[in-house]
PDB file of C-alpha atoms in Angstrom:
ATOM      1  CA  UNK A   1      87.201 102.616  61.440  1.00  0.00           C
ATOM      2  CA  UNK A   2      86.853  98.828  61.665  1.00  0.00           C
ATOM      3  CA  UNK A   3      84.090  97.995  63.923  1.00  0.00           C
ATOM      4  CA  UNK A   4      85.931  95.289  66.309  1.00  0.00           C
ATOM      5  CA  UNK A   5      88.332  98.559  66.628  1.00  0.00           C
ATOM      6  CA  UNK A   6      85.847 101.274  67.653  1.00  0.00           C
ATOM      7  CA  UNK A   7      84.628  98.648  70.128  1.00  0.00           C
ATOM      8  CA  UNK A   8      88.345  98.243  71.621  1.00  0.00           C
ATOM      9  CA  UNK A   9      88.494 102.199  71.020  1.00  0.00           C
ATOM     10  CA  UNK A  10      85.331 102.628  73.098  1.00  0.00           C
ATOM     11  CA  UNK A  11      85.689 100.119  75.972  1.00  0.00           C
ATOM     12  CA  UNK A  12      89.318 101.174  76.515  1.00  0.00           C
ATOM     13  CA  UNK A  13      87.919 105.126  77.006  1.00  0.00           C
ATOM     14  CA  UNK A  14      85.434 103.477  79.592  1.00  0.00           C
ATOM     15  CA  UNK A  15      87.522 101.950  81.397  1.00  0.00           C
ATOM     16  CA  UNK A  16      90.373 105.013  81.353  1.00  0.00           C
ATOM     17  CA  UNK A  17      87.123 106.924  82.682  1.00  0.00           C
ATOM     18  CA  UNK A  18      86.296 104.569  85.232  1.00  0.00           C
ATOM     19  CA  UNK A  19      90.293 104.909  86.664  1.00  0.00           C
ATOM     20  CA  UNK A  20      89.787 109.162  86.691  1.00  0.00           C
ATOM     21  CA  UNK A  21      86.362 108.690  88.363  1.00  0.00           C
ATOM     22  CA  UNK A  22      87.612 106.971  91.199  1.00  0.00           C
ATOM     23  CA  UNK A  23      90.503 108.941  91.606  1.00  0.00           C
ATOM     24  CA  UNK A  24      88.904 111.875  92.157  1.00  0.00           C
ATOM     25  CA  UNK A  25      86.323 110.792  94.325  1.00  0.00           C
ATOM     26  CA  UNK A  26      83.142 111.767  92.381  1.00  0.00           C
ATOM     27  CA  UNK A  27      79.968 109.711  92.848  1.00  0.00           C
ATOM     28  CA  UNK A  28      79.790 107.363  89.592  1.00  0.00           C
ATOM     29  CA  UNK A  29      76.376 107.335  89.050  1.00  0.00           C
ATOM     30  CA  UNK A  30      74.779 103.487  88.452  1.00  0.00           C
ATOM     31  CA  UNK A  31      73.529 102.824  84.668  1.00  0.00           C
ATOM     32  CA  UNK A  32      70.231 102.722  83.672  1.00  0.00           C
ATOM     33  CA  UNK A  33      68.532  99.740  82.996  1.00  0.00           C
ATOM     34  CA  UNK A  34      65.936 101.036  81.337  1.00  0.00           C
ATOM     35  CA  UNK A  35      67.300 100.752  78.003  1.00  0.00           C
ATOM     36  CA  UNK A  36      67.766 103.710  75.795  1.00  0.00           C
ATOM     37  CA  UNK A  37      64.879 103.861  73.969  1.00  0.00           C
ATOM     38  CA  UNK A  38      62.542 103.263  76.962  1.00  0.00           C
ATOM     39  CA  UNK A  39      64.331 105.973  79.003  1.00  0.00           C
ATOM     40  CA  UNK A  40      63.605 108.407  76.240  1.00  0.00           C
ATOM     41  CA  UNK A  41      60.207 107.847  76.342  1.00  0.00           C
ATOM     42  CA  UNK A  42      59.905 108.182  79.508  1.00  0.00           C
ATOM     43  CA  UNK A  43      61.214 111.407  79.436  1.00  0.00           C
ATOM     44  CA  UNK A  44      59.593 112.489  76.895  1.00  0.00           C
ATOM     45  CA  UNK A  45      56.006 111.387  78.946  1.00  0.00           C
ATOM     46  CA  UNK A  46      57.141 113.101  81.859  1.00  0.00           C
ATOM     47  CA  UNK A  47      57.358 116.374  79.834  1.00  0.00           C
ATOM     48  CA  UNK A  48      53.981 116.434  79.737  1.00  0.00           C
ATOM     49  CA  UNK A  49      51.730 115.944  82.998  1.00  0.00           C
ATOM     50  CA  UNK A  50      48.625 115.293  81.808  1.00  0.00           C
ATOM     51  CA  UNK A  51      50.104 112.622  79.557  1.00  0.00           C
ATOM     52  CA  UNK A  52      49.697 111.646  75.745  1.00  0.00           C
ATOM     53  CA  UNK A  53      47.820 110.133  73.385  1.00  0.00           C
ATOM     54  CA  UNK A  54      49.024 106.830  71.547  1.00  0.00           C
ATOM     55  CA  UNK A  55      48.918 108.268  68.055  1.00  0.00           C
ATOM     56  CA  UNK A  56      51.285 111.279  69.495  1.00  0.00           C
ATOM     57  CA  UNK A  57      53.672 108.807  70.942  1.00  0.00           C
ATOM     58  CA  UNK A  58      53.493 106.885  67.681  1.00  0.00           C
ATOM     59  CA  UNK A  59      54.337 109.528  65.292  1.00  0.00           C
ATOM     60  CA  UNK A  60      57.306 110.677  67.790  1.00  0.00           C
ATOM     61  CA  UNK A  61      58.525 107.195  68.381  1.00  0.00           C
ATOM     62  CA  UNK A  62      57.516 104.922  66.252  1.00  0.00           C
ATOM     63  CA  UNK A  63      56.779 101.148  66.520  1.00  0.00           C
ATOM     64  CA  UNK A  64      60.000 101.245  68.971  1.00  0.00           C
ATOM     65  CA  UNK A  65      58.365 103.153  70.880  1.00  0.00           C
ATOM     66  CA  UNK A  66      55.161 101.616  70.951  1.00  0.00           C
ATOM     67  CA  UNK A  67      57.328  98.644  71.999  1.00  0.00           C
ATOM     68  CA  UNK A  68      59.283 100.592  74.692  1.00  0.00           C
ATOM     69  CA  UNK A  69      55.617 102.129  76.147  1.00  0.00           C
ATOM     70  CA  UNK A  70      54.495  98.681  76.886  1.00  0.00           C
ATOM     71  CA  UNK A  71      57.867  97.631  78.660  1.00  0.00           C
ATOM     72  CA  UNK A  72      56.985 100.501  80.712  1.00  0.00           C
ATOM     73  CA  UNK A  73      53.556  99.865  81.167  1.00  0.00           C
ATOM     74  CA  UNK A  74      54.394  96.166  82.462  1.00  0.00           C
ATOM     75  CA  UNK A  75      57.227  97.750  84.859  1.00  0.00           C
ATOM     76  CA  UNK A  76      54.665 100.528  86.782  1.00  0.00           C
ATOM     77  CA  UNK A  77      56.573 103.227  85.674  1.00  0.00           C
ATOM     78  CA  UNK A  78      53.722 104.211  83.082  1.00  0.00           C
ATOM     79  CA  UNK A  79      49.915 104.421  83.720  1.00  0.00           C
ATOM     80  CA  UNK A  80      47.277 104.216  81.061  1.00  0.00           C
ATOM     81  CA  UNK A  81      44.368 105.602  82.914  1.00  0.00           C
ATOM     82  CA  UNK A  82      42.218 105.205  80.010  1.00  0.00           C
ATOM     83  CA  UNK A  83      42.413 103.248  76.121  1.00  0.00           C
ATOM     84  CA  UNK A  84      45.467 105.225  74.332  1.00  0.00           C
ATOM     85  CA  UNK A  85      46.177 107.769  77.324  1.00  0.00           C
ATOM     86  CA  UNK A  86      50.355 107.417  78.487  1.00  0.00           C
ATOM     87  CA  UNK A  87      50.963 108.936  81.911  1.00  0.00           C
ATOM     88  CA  UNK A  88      54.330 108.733  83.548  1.00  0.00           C
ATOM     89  CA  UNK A  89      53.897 107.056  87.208  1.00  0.00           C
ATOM     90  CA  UNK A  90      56.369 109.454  88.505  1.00  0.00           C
ATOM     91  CA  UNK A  91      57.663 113.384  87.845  1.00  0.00           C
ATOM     92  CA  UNK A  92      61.138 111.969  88.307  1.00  0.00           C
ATOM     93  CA  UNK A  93      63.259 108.958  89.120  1.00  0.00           C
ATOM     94  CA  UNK A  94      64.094 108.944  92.986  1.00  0.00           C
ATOM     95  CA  UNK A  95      67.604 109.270  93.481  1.00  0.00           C
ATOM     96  CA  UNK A  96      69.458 106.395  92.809  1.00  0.00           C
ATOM     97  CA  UNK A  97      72.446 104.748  94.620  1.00  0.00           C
ATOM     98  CA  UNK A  98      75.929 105.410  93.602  1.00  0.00           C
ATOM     99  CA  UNK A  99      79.658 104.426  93.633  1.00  0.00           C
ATOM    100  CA  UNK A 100      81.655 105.964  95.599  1.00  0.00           C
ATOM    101  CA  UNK A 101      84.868 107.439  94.651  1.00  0.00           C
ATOM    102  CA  UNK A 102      88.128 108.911  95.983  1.00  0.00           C
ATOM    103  CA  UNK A 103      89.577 105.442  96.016  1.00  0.00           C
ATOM    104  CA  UNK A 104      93.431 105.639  96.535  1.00  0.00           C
ATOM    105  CA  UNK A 105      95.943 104.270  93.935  1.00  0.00           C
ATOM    106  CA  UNK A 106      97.042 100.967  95.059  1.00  0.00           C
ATOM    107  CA  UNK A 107      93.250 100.127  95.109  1.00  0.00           C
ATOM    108  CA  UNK A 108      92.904 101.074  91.165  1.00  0.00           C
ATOM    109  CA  UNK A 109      95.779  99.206  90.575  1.00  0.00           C
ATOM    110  CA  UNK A 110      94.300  95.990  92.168  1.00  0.00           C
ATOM    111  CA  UNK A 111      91.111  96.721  90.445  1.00  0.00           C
ATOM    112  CA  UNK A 112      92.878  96.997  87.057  1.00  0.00           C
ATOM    113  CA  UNK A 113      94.894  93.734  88.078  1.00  0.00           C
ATOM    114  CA  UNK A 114      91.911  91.628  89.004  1.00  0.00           C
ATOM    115  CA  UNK A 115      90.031  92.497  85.847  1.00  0.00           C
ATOM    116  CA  UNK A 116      92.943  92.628  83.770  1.00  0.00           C
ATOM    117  CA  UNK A 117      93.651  88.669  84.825  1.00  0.00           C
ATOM    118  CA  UNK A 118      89.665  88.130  84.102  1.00  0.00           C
ATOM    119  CA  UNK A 119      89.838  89.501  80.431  1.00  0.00           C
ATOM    120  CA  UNK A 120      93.084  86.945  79.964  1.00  0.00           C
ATOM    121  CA  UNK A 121      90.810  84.186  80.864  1.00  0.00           C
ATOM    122  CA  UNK A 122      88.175  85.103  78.861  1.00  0.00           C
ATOM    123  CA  UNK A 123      90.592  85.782  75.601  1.00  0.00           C
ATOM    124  CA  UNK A 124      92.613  82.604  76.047  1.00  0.00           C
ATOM    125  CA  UNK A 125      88.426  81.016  76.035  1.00  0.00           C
ATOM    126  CA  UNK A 126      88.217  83.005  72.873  1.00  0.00           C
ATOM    127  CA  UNK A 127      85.111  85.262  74.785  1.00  0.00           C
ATOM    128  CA  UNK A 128      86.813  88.578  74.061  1.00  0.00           C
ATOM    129  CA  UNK A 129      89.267  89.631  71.383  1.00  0.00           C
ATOM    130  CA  UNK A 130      91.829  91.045  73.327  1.00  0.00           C
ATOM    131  CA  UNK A 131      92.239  92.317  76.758  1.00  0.00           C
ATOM    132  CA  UNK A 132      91.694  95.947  76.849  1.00  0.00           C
ATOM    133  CA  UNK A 133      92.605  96.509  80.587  1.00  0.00           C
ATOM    134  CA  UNK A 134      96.129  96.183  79.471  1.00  0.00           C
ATOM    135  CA  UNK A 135      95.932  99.569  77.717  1.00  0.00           C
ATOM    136  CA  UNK A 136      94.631 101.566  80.123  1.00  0.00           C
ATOM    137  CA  UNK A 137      97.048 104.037  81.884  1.00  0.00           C
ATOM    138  CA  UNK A 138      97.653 102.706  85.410  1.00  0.00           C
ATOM    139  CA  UNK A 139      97.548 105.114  88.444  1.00  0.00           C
ATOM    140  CA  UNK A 140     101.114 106.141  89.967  1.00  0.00           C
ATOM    141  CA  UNK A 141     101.229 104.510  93.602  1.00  0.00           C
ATOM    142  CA  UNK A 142     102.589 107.043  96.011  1.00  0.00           C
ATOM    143  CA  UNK A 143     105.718 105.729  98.471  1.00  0.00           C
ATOM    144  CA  UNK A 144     105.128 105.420 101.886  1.00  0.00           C
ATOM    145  CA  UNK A 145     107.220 105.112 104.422  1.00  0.00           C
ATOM    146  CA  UNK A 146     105.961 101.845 106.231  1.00  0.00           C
ATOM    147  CA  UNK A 147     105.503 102.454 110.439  1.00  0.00           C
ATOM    148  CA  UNK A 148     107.634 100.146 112.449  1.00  0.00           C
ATOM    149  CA  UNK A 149     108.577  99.695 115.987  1.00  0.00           C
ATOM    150  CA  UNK A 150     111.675 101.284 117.709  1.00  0.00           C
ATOM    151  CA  UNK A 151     114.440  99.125 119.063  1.00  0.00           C
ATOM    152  CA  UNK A 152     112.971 100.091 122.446  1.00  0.00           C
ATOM    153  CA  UNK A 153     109.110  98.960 121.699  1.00  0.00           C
ATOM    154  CA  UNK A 154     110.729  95.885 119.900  1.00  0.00           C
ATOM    155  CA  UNK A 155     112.299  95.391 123.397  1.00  0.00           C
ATOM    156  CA  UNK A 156     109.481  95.909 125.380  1.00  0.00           C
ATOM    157  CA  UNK A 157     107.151  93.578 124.032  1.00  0.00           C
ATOM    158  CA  UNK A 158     110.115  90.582 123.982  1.00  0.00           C
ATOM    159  CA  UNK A 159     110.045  91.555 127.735  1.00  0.00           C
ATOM    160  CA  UNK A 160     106.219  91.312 128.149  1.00  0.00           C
ATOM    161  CA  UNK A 161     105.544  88.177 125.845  1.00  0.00           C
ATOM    162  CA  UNK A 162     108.748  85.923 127.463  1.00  0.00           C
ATOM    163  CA  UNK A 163     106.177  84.077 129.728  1.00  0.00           C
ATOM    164  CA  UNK A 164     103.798  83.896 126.798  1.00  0.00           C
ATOM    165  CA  UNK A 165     103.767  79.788 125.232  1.00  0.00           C
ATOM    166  CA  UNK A 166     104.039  81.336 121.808  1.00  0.00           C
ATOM    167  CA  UNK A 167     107.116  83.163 122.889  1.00  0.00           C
ATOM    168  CA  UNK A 168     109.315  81.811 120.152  1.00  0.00           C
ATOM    169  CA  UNK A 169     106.719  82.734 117.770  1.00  0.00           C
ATOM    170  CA  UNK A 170     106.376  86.376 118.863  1.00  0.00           C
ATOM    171  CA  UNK A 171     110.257  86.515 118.296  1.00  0.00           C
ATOM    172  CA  UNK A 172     110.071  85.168 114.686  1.00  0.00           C
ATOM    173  CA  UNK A 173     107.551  87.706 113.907  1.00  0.00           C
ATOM    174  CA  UNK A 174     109.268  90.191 115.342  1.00  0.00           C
ATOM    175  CA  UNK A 175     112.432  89.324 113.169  1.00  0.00           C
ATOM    176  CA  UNK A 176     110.031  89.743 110.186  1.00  0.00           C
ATOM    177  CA  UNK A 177     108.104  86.321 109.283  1.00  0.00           C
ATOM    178  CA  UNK A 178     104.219  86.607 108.602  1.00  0.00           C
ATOM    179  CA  UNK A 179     102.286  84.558 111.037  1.00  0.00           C
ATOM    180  CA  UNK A 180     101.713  81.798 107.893  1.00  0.00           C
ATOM    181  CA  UNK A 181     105.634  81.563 107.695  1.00  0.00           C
ATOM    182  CA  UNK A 182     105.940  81.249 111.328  1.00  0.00           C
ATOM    183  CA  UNK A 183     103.561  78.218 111.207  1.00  0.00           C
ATOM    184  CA  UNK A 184     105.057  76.557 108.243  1.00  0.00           C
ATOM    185  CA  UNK A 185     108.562  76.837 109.422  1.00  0.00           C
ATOM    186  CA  UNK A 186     110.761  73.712 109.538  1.00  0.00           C
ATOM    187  CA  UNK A 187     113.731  72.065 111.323  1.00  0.00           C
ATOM    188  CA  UNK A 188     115.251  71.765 107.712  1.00  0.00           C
ATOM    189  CA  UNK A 189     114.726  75.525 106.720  1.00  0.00           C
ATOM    190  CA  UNK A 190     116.993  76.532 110.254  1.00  0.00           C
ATOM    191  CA  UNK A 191     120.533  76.019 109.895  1.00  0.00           C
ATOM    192  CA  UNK A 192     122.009  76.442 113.514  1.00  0.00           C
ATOM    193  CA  UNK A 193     125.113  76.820 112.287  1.00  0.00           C
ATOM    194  CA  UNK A 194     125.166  79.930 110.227  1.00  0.00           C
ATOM    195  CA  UNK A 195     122.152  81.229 112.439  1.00  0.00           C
ATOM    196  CA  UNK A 196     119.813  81.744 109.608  1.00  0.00           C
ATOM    197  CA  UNK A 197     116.175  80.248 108.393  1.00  0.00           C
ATOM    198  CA  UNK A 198     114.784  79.664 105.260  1.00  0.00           C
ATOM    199  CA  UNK A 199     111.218  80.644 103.990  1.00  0.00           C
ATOM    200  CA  UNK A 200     110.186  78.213 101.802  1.00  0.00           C
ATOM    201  CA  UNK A 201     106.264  77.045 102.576  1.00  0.00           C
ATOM    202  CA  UNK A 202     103.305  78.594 104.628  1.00  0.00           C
ATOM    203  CA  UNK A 203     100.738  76.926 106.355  1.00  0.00           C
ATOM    204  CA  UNK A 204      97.586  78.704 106.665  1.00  0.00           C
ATOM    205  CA  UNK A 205      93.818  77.297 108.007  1.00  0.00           C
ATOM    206  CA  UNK A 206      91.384  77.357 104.845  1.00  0.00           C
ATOM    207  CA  UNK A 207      87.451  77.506 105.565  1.00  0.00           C
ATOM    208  CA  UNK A 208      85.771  73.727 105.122  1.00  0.00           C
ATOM    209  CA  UNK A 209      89.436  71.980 104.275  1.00  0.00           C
ATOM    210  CA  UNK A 210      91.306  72.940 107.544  1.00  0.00           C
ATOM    211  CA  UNK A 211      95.235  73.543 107.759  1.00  0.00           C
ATOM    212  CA  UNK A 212      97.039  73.653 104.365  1.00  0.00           C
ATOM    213  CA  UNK A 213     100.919  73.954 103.535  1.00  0.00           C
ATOM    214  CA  UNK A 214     102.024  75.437 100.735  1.00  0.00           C
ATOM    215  CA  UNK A 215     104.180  77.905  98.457  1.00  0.00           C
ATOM    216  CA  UNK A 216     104.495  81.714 100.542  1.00  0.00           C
ATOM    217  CA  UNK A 217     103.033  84.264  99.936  1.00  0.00           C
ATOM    218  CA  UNK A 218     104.705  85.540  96.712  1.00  0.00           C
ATOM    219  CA  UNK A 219     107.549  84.882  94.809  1.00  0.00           C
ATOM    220  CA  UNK A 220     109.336  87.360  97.145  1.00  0.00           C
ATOM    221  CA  UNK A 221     108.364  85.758  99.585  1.00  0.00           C
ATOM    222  CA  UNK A 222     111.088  82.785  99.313  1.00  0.00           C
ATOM    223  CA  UNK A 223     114.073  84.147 101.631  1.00  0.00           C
ATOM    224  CA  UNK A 224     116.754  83.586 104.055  1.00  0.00           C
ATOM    225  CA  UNK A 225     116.684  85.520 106.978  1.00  0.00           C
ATOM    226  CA  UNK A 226     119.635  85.935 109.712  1.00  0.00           C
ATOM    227  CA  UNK A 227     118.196  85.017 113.186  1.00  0.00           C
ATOM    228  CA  UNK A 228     119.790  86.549 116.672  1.00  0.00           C
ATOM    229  CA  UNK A 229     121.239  83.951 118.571  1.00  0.00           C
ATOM    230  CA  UNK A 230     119.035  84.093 121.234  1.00  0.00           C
ATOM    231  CA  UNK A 231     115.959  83.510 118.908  1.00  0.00           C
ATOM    232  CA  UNK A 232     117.492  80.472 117.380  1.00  0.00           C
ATOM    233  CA  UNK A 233     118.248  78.762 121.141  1.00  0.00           C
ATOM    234  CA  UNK A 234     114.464  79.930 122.211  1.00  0.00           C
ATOM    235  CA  UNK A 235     112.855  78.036 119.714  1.00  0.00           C
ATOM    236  CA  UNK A 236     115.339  75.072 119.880  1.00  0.00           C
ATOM    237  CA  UNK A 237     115.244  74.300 123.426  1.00  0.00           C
ATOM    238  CA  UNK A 238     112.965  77.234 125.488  1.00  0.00           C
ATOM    239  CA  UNK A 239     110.139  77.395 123.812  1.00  0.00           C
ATOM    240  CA  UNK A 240     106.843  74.880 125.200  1.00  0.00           C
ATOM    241  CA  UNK A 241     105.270  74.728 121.819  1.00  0.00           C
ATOM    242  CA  UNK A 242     107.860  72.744 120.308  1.00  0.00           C
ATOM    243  CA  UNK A 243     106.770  69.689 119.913  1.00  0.00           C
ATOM    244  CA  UNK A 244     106.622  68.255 116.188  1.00  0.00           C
ATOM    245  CA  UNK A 245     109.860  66.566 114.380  1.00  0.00           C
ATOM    246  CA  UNK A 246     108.840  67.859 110.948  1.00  0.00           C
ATOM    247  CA  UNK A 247     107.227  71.424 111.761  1.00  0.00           C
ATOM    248  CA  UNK A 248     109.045  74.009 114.335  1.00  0.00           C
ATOM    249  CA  UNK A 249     106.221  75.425 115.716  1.00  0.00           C
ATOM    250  CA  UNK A 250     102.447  74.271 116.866  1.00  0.00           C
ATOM    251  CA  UNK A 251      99.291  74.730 116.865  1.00  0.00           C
ATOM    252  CA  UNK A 252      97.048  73.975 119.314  1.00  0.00           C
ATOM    253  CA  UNK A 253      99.026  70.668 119.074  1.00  0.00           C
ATOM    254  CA  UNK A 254      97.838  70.158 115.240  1.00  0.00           C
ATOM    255  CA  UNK A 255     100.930  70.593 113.735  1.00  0.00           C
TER     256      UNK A 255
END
């Protein structure tokens, strides 16, 4: 097998591992740092309590692990109480922190999505080869049925939050605009007429730039909505927070 395709072969398995382990919800223990030949002589040390000599370390090891010895040595995880004595600092490693599983679909998916859109940067850079989070075997995400008010509730809080100033923006939310929509909303996106509005822009506040207007939230986002009557005539002429030409809502008189 060609090298550069046991390495696809290999990380591919990882990261189909990776999906199972967090499925499942067993502990994905962190890796060891150690490096592989210094973690077998460690072992191999703490098999042995009173410790060993340097030429029995040498003919089990070799120069790498006369090299790996000193790594230790340098890290406190080895003593050398004496000239050519090896002692392991420790019987055992404590126990060390690990991942939790038992992570539901969706959040694999978004995992796999995130670093999937990471390897296409680094490929198109010419840092990888290909993208290997493409091949891996994405989790099926369960349908739920989403929880939503009754007519009643709906009618309830339309009742409590009429004396509200943001009234008119309760009501849009209520007839199914984010709070981002509701904001970037504009006299040209209502058409009176037909009683609908149009969601074409959002306007959400970004840390150290303020208030920015721009594209929704998703592709899906872009859509025409059909708007009661009463809505419409709240936010044209009942509503106190109407007060910009361009934008039909404010906030805190910014907009």
């Amino acid at each position: 097998m060609h090298c550069s395709t046991l390495k696809r072969a290999t990380s591919t398995g990882l990261l189909h591992d990776l999906v199972t382990l967090r499925l499942r919800g067993e502990p994905v223990a962190q890796r060891d740092k150690r490096g592989k030949r210094s973690a077998e002589v460690l072992t191999w040390l703490r098999a042995s309590p009173g410790g060993a000599s340097y030429s029995e370390m040498y003919a089990e090891f070799g120069n790498a692990g006369e090299k790996a010895v000193a790594r230790l040595v340098a890290s406190g995880e080895v003593r050398r109480p004496r000239r050519g004595l090896y002692v392991a600092a420790q019987p055992a490693d404590p126990p060390r922190p690990k991942v939790a599983g038992g992570v539901s679909a969706r959040t694999v998916v978004t995992m796999l999505v995130v670093l999937s859109s990471a390897l296409d940067d680094a490929a198109k850079r010419g840092l990888v080869v290909r993208n290997v989070a493409r091949l891996v075997d994405r989790p099926k995400i369960e349908h739920r049925e989403m929880s939503t008010w009754t007519p009643a509730e709906a009618a309830t809080f339309r009742e409590h939050s009429r004396a509200d100033r943001l009234h008119a923006c309760w009501l849009l939310t209520l007839a199914g605009l984010r709070r981002s929509e509701v904001l970037g909303l504009r006299w040209t996106d209502v058409d009176l007429d037909a009683g609908t509005v149009a969601i074409a822009q959002g306007r959400v506040v970004v840390q150290g730039e303020g208030t920015m207007t721009g594209d929704p939230k998703s592709h899906r986002s872009r859509r025409v909505l059909s708007m009661p009557a009463d809505v419409v005539m709240i936010a044209l002429i009942g509503s106190p927070q109407v007060c910009s030409p361009k934008f039909l809502t404010c906030e805190q008189r910014s907009v």
